Short mmCIF file of C-alpha atoms in Angstrom, two decimals:
data_model
loop_
_atom_site.label_atom_id
_atom_site.label_comp_id
_atom_site.label_asym_id
_atom_site.label_seq_id
_atom_site.Cartn_x
_atom_site.Cartn_y
_atom_site.Cartn_z
CA MET A 1 -39.59 18.48 0.33
CA GLY A 2 -42.12 16.83 2.60
CA THR A 3 -41.26 14.75 5.63
CA GLY A 4 -42.49 11.60 3.85
CA GLU A 5 -40.13 12.22 0.94
CA CYS A 6 -37.26 12.89 3.36
CA GLY A 7 -38.01 9.63 5.16
CA THR A 8 -38.01 7.69 1.88
CA LEU A 9 -34.66 9.20 0.86
CA LEU A 10 -33.17 8.44 4.24
CA ALA A 11 -34.44 4.86 4.09
CA HIS A 12 -32.98 4.58 0.56
CA GLU A 13 -29.61 5.85 1.72
CA LEU A 14 -29.54 3.52 4.70
CA SER A 15 -30.42 0.62 2.45
CA MET A 16 -27.57 1.57 0.05
CA ARG A 17 -25.14 1.72 2.93
CA GLU A 18 -26.25 -1.63 4.18
CA ASP A 19 -25.82 -3.13 0.70
CA ARG A 20 -22.32 -1.63 0.48
CA THR A 21 -21.42 -3.03 3.92
CA PHE A 22 -22.73 -6.42 2.95
CA GLU A 23 -20.77 -6.39 -0.27
CA PHE A 24 -17.61 -5.30 1.42
CA GLU A 25 -17.93 -8.01 4.05
CA SER A 26 -18.56 -10.62 1.37
CA VAL A 27 -15.53 -9.74 -0.73
CA ALA A 28 -13.00 -8.67 1.94
CA PHE A 29 -13.62 -10.68 5.12
CA PRO A 30 -12.92 -14.09 3.56
CA HIS A 31 -9.33 -12.89 3.08
CA ALA A 32 -8.82 -11.83 6.72
CA ALA A 33 -7.01 -15.04 7.74
CA GLY A 34 -4.70 -14.88 4.69
CA LEU A 35 -4.00 -11.23 5.49
CA LEU A 36 -3.22 -12.10 9.07
CA ARG A 37 -0.80 -14.81 8.04
CA TYR A 38 0.98 -12.37 5.71
CA ALA A 39 0.98 -9.72 8.45
CA LEU A 40 2.50 -12.21 10.90
CA HIS A 41 5.37 -12.76 8.44
CA LEU A 42 5.85 -9.03 8.00
CA ALA A 43 5.30 -7.80 11.54
CA GLY A 44 6.36 -10.78 13.60
CA GLU A 45 4.32 -10.12 16.73
CA PRO A 46 0.72 -11.35 16.71
CA ALA A 47 -0.63 -8.14 18.32
CA ARG A 48 1.00 -5.93 15.72
CA ALA A 49 -0.07 -8.28 12.91
CA GLU A 50 -3.68 -8.07 14.07
CA ASP A 51 -3.48 -4.27 14.28
CA LEU A 52 -2.06 -4.23 10.75
CA VAL A 53 -4.92 -6.36 9.38
CA GLN A 54 -7.48 -4.22 11.25
CA GLU A 55 -5.96 -1.05 9.77
CA THR A 56 -5.92 -2.65 6.31
CA LEU A 57 -9.54 -3.73 6.36
CA LEU A 58 -10.69 -0.37 7.70
CA ALA A 59 -8.69 1.55 5.08
CA ALA A 60 -10.21 -0.70 2.40
CA TRP A 61 -13.72 -0.21 3.84
CA ARG A 62 -13.39 3.52 3.87
CA SER A 63 -12.19 3.57 0.27
CA PHE A 64 -14.50 0.82 -0.92
CA HIS A 65 -16.48 3.30 -3.03
CA GLN A 66 -13.30 3.49 -5.21
CA PHE A 67 -13.03 -0.26 -5.60
CA GLU A 68 -13.88 -1.45 -9.09
CA ARG A 69 -16.11 -4.48 -8.99
CA GLY A 70 -14.59 -7.44 -10.76
CA THR A 71 -10.98 -6.40 -10.02
CA ASN A 72 -8.77 -8.44 -7.77
CA CYS A 73 -9.90 -7.52 -4.21
CA ARG A 74 -7.52 -10.01 -2.54
CA ALA A 75 -4.42 -8.58 -4.24
CA TRP A 76 -5.67 -5.05 -3.44
CA LEU A 77 -6.00 -5.91 0.25
CA PHE A 78 -2.53 -7.51 0.37
CA ARG A 79 -1.09 -4.43 -1.36
CA ILE A 80 -2.73 -2.09 1.20
CA LEU A 81 -1.38 -4.24 4.04
CA LYS A 82 2.10 -4.13 2.52
CA ASN A 83 1.95 -0.32 2.10
CA LEU A 84 0.69 0.22 5.61
CA HIS A 85 3.44 -2.00 6.95
CA ILE A 86 6.04 0.10 5.04
CA CYS A 87 4.51 3.24 6.55
CA GLN A 88 4.81 1.76 10.07
CA ILE A 89 8.44 0.84 9.49
CA ARG A 90 9.20 4.38 8.31
CA ARG A 91 7.60 5.80 11.45
CA ASN A 92 9.53 3.36 13.64
CA PRO A 93 12.63 2.00 11.90
CA ALA A 94 13.45 -0.14 14.94
CA ARG A 95 10.60 -2.38 13.87
CA ALA A 96 12.16 -3.07 10.52
CA GLU A 97 14.26 -6.00 11.65
CA ILE A 98 11.84 -8.73 12.37
CA SER A 99 13.37 -11.95 13.62
CA LEU A 100 11.54 -15.04 12.50
CA GLU A 101 13.96 -17.35 14.29
CA ILE A 102 12.01 -20.30 15.56
CA ASP A 103 12.19 -20.72 19.31
CA ASP A 104 12.59 -24.48 19.63
CA SER A 105 13.78 -24.46 23.18
CA GLY A 106 10.48 -25.88 24.29
CA LEU A 107 10.50 -28.79 21.88
CA SER A 108 11.62 -32.26 22.69
CA ALA A 109 14.37 -33.85 20.59
CA PRO A 110 12.07 -35.98 18.40
CA GLU A 111 9.94 -32.95 17.54
CA LYS A 112 13.01 -30.95 16.52
CA VAL A 113 13.96 -33.37 13.81
CA THR A 114 10.59 -33.62 12.03
CA ALA A 115 10.68 -32.70 8.37
CA GLY A 116 8.13 -29.93 8.90
CA HIS A 117 10.20 -28.34 11.63
CA GLU A 118 13.31 -28.42 9.46
CA VAL A 119 11.49 -26.78 6.61
CA ARG A 120 10.05 -24.12 8.93
CA GLU A 121 13.49 -23.45 10.37
CA ALA A 122 15.15 -23.29 6.96
CA PHE A 123 12.40 -20.94 5.80
CA SER A 124 12.82 -18.70 8.80
CA HIS A 125 16.50 -18.23 7.93
CA LEU A 126 15.81 -16.94 4.41
CA THR A 127 16.06 -13.26 3.70
CA PRO A 128 12.80 -11.27 4.19
CA GLU A 129 12.50 -10.77 0.45
CA HIS A 130 12.85 -14.48 -0.26
CA ARG A 131 10.40 -15.44 2.50
CA GLU A 132 7.95 -12.89 1.19
CA VAL A 133 7.80 -14.08 -2.42
CA LEU A 134 7.74 -17.74 -1.39
CA GLN A 135 4.89 -17.08 1.01
CA LEU A 136 2.89 -15.14 -1.56
CA ALA A 137 3.41 -17.64 -4.36
CA THR A 138 3.45 -20.96 -2.51
CA LEU A 139 1.25 -20.44 0.54
CA ASP A 140 -1.12 -17.69 -0.56
CA GLY A 141 -1.32 -18.91 -4.17
CA PHE A 142 -0.81 -15.56 -5.85
CA ALA A 143 0.20 -15.46 -9.53
CA ILE A 144 3.52 -13.85 -10.48
CA GLY A 145 1.74 -10.77 -11.87
CA GLU A 146 -0.29 -10.37 -8.70
CA ILE A 147 2.86 -10.58 -6.55
CA ALA A 148 4.47 -7.99 -8.81
CA ALA A 149 1.50 -5.71 -8.17
CA ILE A 150 1.52 -6.25 -4.44
CA LEU A 151 5.27 -5.63 -4.06
CA GLU A 152 5.44 -3.01 -6.83
CA ILE A 153 8.32 -4.74 -8.62
CA PRO A 154 8.50 -6.11 -12.16
CA ALA A 155 7.15 -9.62 -12.78
CA GLY A 156 10.61 -10.69 -14.06
CA THR A 157 12.08 -9.70 -10.70
CA VAL A 158 9.46 -11.74 -8.87
CA ALA A 159 10.26 -14.82 -10.98
CA SER A 160 14.04 -14.53 -10.49
CA ARG A 161 13.59 -13.81 -6.80
CA LEU A 162 11.41 -16.95 -6.53
CA ASN A 163 14.13 -18.99 -8.23
CA ARG A 164 16.74 -17.68 -5.86
CA ALA A 165 14.49 -18.20 -2.84
CA ARG A 166 13.86 -21.81 -3.75
CA GLN A 167 17.56 -22.33 -4.35
CA ALA A 168 18.43 -20.85 -0.97
CA LEU A 169 15.82 -22.93 0.80
CA ARG A 170 16.94 -26.09 -0.95
CA SER A 171 20.56 -25.39 -0.17
CA ARG A 172 19.81 -24.83 3.54
CA LEU A 173 17.84 -28.04 3.74
CA GLN A 174 20.58 -29.96 2.02
CA LYS A 175 23.21 -28.60 4.40
CA ARG A 176 21.11 -29.66 7.35
CA ALA A 177 20.58 -33.12 5.87
CA THR A 178 24.34 -33.49 5.29
CA ALA A 179 25.08 -32.30 8.81
CA GLY A 180 22.50 -34.81 10.12
CA GLU A 181 24.07 -37.70 8.21
CA LYS A 182 27.54 -36.86 9.60
CA ASN A 183 26.19 -36.74 13.17
CA THR A 184 24.69 -40.17 12.80
CA MET B 1 14.16 -23.00 -25.37
CA ASN B 2 17.43 -23.74 -23.69
CA CYS B 3 17.98 -24.81 -20.09
CA ASN B 4 18.59 -21.27 -18.85
CA GLN B 5 15.29 -20.05 -20.33
CA ILE B 6 13.51 -23.05 -18.81
CA HIS B 7 14.97 -22.12 -15.40
CA GLU B 8 13.86 -18.49 -15.78
CA ILE B 9 10.21 -19.36 -16.48
CA THR B 10 9.87 -22.28 -14.08
CA PRO B 11 8.14 -20.04 -11.51
CA LEU B 12 5.48 -19.23 -14.10
CA TYR B 13 5.08 -22.92 -14.87
CA LEU B 14 4.68 -23.76 -11.17
CA THR B 15 2.02 -21.06 -10.62
CA GLY B 16 0.14 -22.37 -13.69
CA GLU B 17 0.59 -19.09 -15.58
CA LEU B 18 2.40 -20.60 -18.56
CA ARG B 19 0.03 -21.11 -21.43
CA GLY B 20 -0.11 -21.69 -25.18
CA GLU B 21 3.09 -22.06 -27.13
CA PRO B 22 5.52 -21.34 -24.25
CA LEU B 23 3.82 -24.10 -22.22
CA GLN B 24 4.19 -26.53 -25.11
CA GLU B 25 7.85 -25.64 -25.52
CA PHE B 26 8.37 -26.01 -21.80
CA ASN B 27 6.77 -29.41 -21.69
CA GLY B 28 8.68 -30.45 -24.78
CA HIS B 29 12.00 -29.47 -23.20
CA ILE B 30 11.47 -31.18 -19.85
CA ALA B 31 10.27 -34.35 -21.61
CA GLU B 32 13.73 -34.57 -23.19
CA CYS B 33 16.01 -32.86 -20.67
CA ARG B 34 16.38 -34.95 -17.53
CA ALA B 35 18.25 -32.20 -15.59
CA CYS B 36 15.49 -29.63 -16.12
CA ALA B 37 12.79 -32.14 -15.34
CA ASP B 38 14.56 -32.99 -12.07
CA ASN B 39 14.86 -29.29 -11.20
CA VAL B 40 11.16 -28.68 -11.84
CA ASP B 41 10.28 -31.72 -9.72
CA SER B 42 12.55 -30.56 -7.00
CA ASP B 43 10.94 -27.11 -6.97
CA ARG B 44 7.51 -28.65 -6.86
CA GLN B 45 8.43 -30.94 -3.97
CA LEU B 46 9.95 -27.99 -2.14
CA ASP B 47 6.71 -26.04 -2.51
CA ASP B 48 4.70 -29.01 -1.27
CA ALA B 49 6.99 -29.38 1.73
CA LEU B 50 6.63 -25.67 2.45
CA ARG B 51 2.85 -25.84 2.17
CA SER B 52 2.60 -28.80 4.51
CA ALA B 53 5.03 -27.25 6.99
CA LEU B 54 3.54 -23.78 7.06
CA GLY B 55 0.45 -23.60 4.96
CA ASP B 56 -1.93 -25.73 6.96
CA GLU B 57 -1.89 -23.39 9.92
CA MET B 58 -4.18 -20.59 8.92
CA PRO B 59 -4.37 -18.12 11.84
CA ASP B 60 -7.72 -17.32 13.41
CA ALA B 61 -8.72 -13.83 12.27
CA SER B 62 -12.20 -13.84 13.86
CA ALA B 63 -11.18 -11.39 16.63
CA VAL B 64 -9.79 -8.93 14.08
CA VAL B 65 -12.90 -9.22 11.91
CA ALA B 66 -15.10 -8.59 14.95
CA ARG B 67 -13.12 -5.47 15.79
CA VAL B 68 -13.32 -4.23 12.21
CA ARG B 69 -17.06 -4.88 12.11
CA GLN B 70 -17.47 -2.85 15.29
CA GLN B 71 -15.58 0.09 13.88
CA MET B 72 -17.51 -0.13 10.62
CA ASP B 73 -20.71 0.13 12.67
CA GLY B 74 -19.30 3.17 14.41
CA ASP B 75 -18.42 4.69 11.03
CA MET B 76 -21.90 4.15 9.75
CA ARG B 77 -23.42 5.83 12.80
CA SER B 78 -21.08 8.83 12.72
CA ARG B 79 -21.13 9.02 8.89
CA HIS B 80 -17.35 8.68 9.12
CA VAL B 81 -15.52 11.92 9.86
CA PRO B 82 -11.93 10.75 9.55
CA TRP B 83 -10.13 14.00 9.77
CA ARG B 84 -9.56 16.62 12.34
CA LEU B 85 -7.61 19.83 12.46
CA SER B 86 -4.30 19.46 14.23
CA HIS B 87 -4.12 23.04 15.32
CA LEU B 88 -7.73 23.60 16.13
CA GLY B 89 -10.20 21.04 17.51
CA TRP B 90 -13.66 20.76 16.00
CA ALA B 91 -15.27 22.35 19.04
CA LYS B 92 -12.98 25.37 18.83
CA ALA B 93 -13.47 25.54 15.07
CA GLY B 94 -17.24 25.50 15.56
CA PHE B 95 -17.02 28.23 18.18
CA ALA B 96 -14.79 30.29 15.90
CA PHE B 97 -17.24 29.84 13.08
CA ALA B 98 -20.19 30.93 15.21
CA ALA B 99 -18.26 33.97 16.42
CA ALA B 100 -17.35 34.84 12.86
CA LEU B 101 -20.99 34.82 11.84
CA VAL B 102 -21.73 37.30 14.58
CA LEU B 103 -18.75 39.52 14.08
CA ALA B 104 -18.52 40.64 10.42
CA ILE B 105 -18.43 39.75 6.74
CA ALA B 106 -14.69 40.35 6.78
CA THR B 107 -14.18 37.63 9.40
CA PHE B 108 -16.37 35.40 7.28
CA GLY B 109 -14.11 36.06 4.31
CA LEU B 110 -11.11 34.93 6.34
CA LEU B 111 -12.84 31.76 7.50
CA SER B 112 -13.99 31.03 3.98
CA GLY B 113 -10.37 31.09 2.82
CA TYR B 114 -9.38 28.90 5.77
CA TRP B 115 -12.03 26.30 5.01
CA HIS B 116 -11.09 26.30 1.38
CA GLU B 117 -7.45 25.58 2.30
CA LYS B 118 -8.56 22.86 4.70
CA ALA B 119 -10.78 21.23 2.09
CA MET B 120 -8.05 21.29 -0.50
CA ALA B 121 -5.50 19.90 1.91
CA LEU B 122 -7.83 17.08 2.89
CA ALA B 123 -8.58 16.31 -0.73
CA ALA B 124 -4.81 16.22 -1.49
CA ALA B 125 -4.12 13.91 1.46
CA ASP B 126 -6.97 11.64 0.39
CA ASP B 127 -5.56 11.50 -3.13
CA HIS B 128 -2.10 10.71 -1.85
CA PHE B 129 -3.42 7.88 0.33
CA SER B 130 -5.67 6.63 -2.42
CA ASP B 131 -2.79 6.56 -4.90
CA LEU B 132 0.16 5.44 -2.85
CA VAL B 133 -1.43 3.14 -0.29
CA LEU B 134 -4.60 1.90 -1.97
CA ASN B 135 -3.11 1.90 -5.50
CA ARG B 136 -6.29 3.08 -7.12
CA HIS B 137 -4.90 4.65 -10.23
CA SER B 138 -3.00 3.22 -13.14
CA ASP B 139 -2.61 6.29 -15.35
CA TRP B 140 0.74 7.35 -13.97
CA LEU B 141 3.48 8.50 -16.28
CA VAL B 142 6.78 7.05 -15.16
CA LYS B 143 9.21 7.50 -18.03
CA PRO B 144 11.46 10.59 -17.67
CA ALA B 145 10.69 11.76 -21.21
CA ASP B 146 6.91 11.39 -20.63
CA MET B 147 7.14 13.20 -17.31
CA ALA B 148 9.15 16.03 -18.85
CA ALA B 149 6.55 16.37 -21.63
CA PHE B 150 3.76 16.35 -19.07
CA LEU B 151 5.33 19.21 -17.12
CA GLN B 152 5.94 21.15 -20.34
CA GLN B 153 2.32 20.62 -21.40
CA GLN B 154 0.81 21.53 -18.02
CA PHE B 155 3.07 24.42 -17.20
CA PRO B 156 4.29 25.79 -20.56
CA GLN B 157 5.25 29.14 -19.13
CA HIS B 158 7.69 27.54 -16.61
CA ALA B 159 10.72 26.21 -18.46
CA GLY B 160 13.05 24.34 -16.12
CA LEU B 161 10.38 23.80 -13.51
CA LEU B 162 11.43 20.35 -12.38
CA PRO B 163 14.60 21.31 -10.47
CA LEU B 164 12.66 24.04 -8.71
CA ILE B 165 9.92 21.73 -7.46
CA THR B 166 12.06 18.76 -6.56
CA PRO B 167 12.59 18.44 -2.81
CA GLU B 168 16.17 18.05 -1.55
CA ARG B 169 17.69 14.62 -2.21
CA ALA B 170 14.53 13.45 -3.93
CA SER B 171 13.85 12.31 -7.45
CA LEU B 172 10.68 12.39 -9.50
CA GLU B 173 9.04 8.96 -9.62
CA LYS B 174 5.73 9.50 -11.42
CA VAL B 175 3.13 12.12 -12.45
CA ARG B 176 -0.54 12.22 -13.27
CA LEU B 177 -3.39 14.71 -13.45
CA CYS B 178 -5.97 14.59 -10.69
CA ARG B 179 -9.06 16.43 -9.56
CA LEU B 180 -9.07 17.95 -6.10
CA LYS B 181 -12.48 19.42 -5.47
CA GLN B 182 -13.26 21.20 -8.73
CA ALA B 183 -9.68 21.97 -9.69
CA THR B 184 -7.28 19.99 -11.88
CA TYR B 185 -3.84 19.56 -10.30
CA ALA B 186 -0.67 17.94 -11.47
CA HIS B 187 0.16 15.21 -8.91
CA LEU B 188 3.90 14.64 -8.75
CA VAL B 189 5.36 11.88 -6.57
CA PHE B 190 8.93 12.27 -5.47
CA LYS B 191 10.96 9.54 -3.79
CA THR B 192 13.78 9.90 -1.25
CA GLY B 193 14.99 6.36 -0.69
CA GLU B 194 11.76 4.51 0.09
CA VAL B 195 9.89 7.59 1.31
CA GLU B 196 7.31 9.14 -1.06
CA THR B 197 6.30 12.79 -1.06
CA SER B 198 3.38 14.06 -3.13
CA VAL B 199 3.45 17.55 -4.61
CA PHE B 200 0.19 18.82 -6.09
CA LEU B 201 0.75 21.78 -8.41
CA ILE B 202 -1.60 24.18 -10.13
CA ASP B 203 -1.40 27.53 -11.88
CA ASN B 204 -2.38 29.76 -8.95
CA PRO B 205 -6.14 30.13 -9.34
CA ARG B 206 -6.61 32.35 -6.34
CA ARG B 207 -3.38 34.34 -6.45
CA SER B 208 -3.72 34.57 -2.76
CA PRO B 209 -0.69 35.02 -0.53
CA ASP B 210 -2.78 33.53 2.30
CA TYR B 211 -2.48 30.10 0.81
CA GLN B 212 0.57 29.49 3.02
CA ALA B 213 1.08 26.76 5.53
CA ALA B 214 -2.28 25.07 5.70
CA HIS B 215 -0.80 22.47 7.96
CA LEU B 216 -3.27 19.76 8.75
CA ARG B 217 -2.99 16.26 9.97
CA SER B 218 -4.96 13.15 9.29
CA VAL B 219 -5.88 11.15 12.30
CA GLU B 220 -6.20 7.84 10.54
CA HIS B 221 -3.78 8.05 7.60
CA ASP B 222 -1.14 9.73 9.71
CA LEU B 223 -0.29 12.14 6.96
CA GLU B 224 0.51 15.84 7.11
CA VAL B 225 -0.15 18.47 4.53
CA SER B 226 1.35 21.90 3.90
CA GLY B 227 0.47 24.42 1.25
CA PHE B 228 2.54 27.04 -0.51
CA SER B 229 1.93 29.80 -2.96
CA ALA B 230 4.28 31.57 -5.32
CA SER B 231 3.55 34.39 -7.72
CA ASP B 232 1.71 32.26 -10.25
CA LEU B 233 1.79 28.71 -8.92
CA SER B 234 0.24 27.10 -5.88
CA GLY B 235 1.06 23.75 -4.41
CA ILE B 236 0.27 21.28 -1.74
CA VAL B 237 2.81 18.93 -0.16
CA VAL B 238 1.67 15.66 1.39
CA GLY B 239 3.77 13.10 3.22
CA GLN B 240 3.82 10.78 6.14
CA ARG B 241 3.67 12.59 9.47
CA GLY B 242 7.00 12.68 11.28
CA VAL B 243 8.78 11.31 8.20
CA VAL B 244 8.30 13.95 5.50
CA PRO B 245 8.88 17.55 6.66
CA THR B 246 6.05 18.96 4.57
CA THR B 247 6.14 22.41 6.14
CA ARG B 248 9.81 22.88 5.34
CA ILE B 249 9.46 21.46 1.83
CA ALA B 250 6.42 23.69 1.14
CA ARG B 251 8.28 26.78 2.41
CA GLN B 252 11.33 25.99 0.28
CA LEU B 253 9.27 25.33 -2.84
CA GLY B 254 7.33 28.55 -2.29
CA GLU B 255 10.59 30.51 -1.95
CA LYS B 256 12.28 28.93 -4.95
CA LEU B 257 9.26 29.48 -7.16
CA SER B 258 8.97 33.13 -6.09
CA LEU B 259 12.53 33.97 -7.09
#
């Protein structure tokens, strides 16, 4: 093989790798913010959430040759993130309990009673399983089947969990509203 | 549809996944049933409230993306060498290899076996990561009867194999065939609680007693791998480092299969 031929092959390989990088960036990076939001709910701390997203995107990049074009990249990325989070919890079980209690000590009284704040607070008191399905369905816009694939549970379980999560959220909001009426 | 059925499929309705006849039935029911219509409205309002309270704040991921891009560039330059030996650094391995070339064909034979074990271990760890973290395969058998038939078909000379290859306090979750290098292995995934352990099993192609304890560690996936060899079966155990005691499991499986 001559040097010219070698050079052509090398240029071809570099070009293929650039194409692959471009494709990965096009299909994966638009989901980075959504992944980060999900990671924040799972991990709690921003620094850990960012590390989790970084690990997720790198794992996906290094396995991108296995990714089938046309399949659901977003659900695939969320699934990787979830799996990596589970791995981290197994390594360090102390991290499993993430408190999403809202620290409202810095808020003034009028801010505390806004509807948005009440919803956020009620949401933060749901169980992790309920928060997770509500976030994936309502905020991230995943279909039931996609959530089932991400969480590796049957679609029927996702639907019933969503029903229970909404019921729990509604009940907490109603209790707060009743308590508020009594106070006034 | 009755009210209970409507309640059960409301999540599908709200995500827009209900179509065709079920959607028509759903719409027909809530047009006539005030209680169900109120429940659906209530759920929808709750979702809207949640979206406006939490959904508008999309975090800024630009710093993470920049870091990922930087590491991708690094990968491209180094052609991505994600693994290293845990017992022996690359420099030492290179030195050992050079020394082996100088010393003798016998030493070369030993190294060749070593590199074969390492390559197989890395392939097994990659397959484990690819299957259990990246979810790349959908051809798993999960029903007990299917898994039993699979084991019978792959290892017909080993009746009652499953109890022998099941790690302590674990249960078989799923099985599939996979290719590691040029060999076809049975990939069995066992679960202990939430922890997954992969066991790759093959009719011993090398019949080599040296296939013991190839204990390697992945830098990035944080997995560890151990090998075992019995009289006519070889296996590779893969699990998360520090969580799954692969060396102990491999030793126990090797002992049980040799009895």
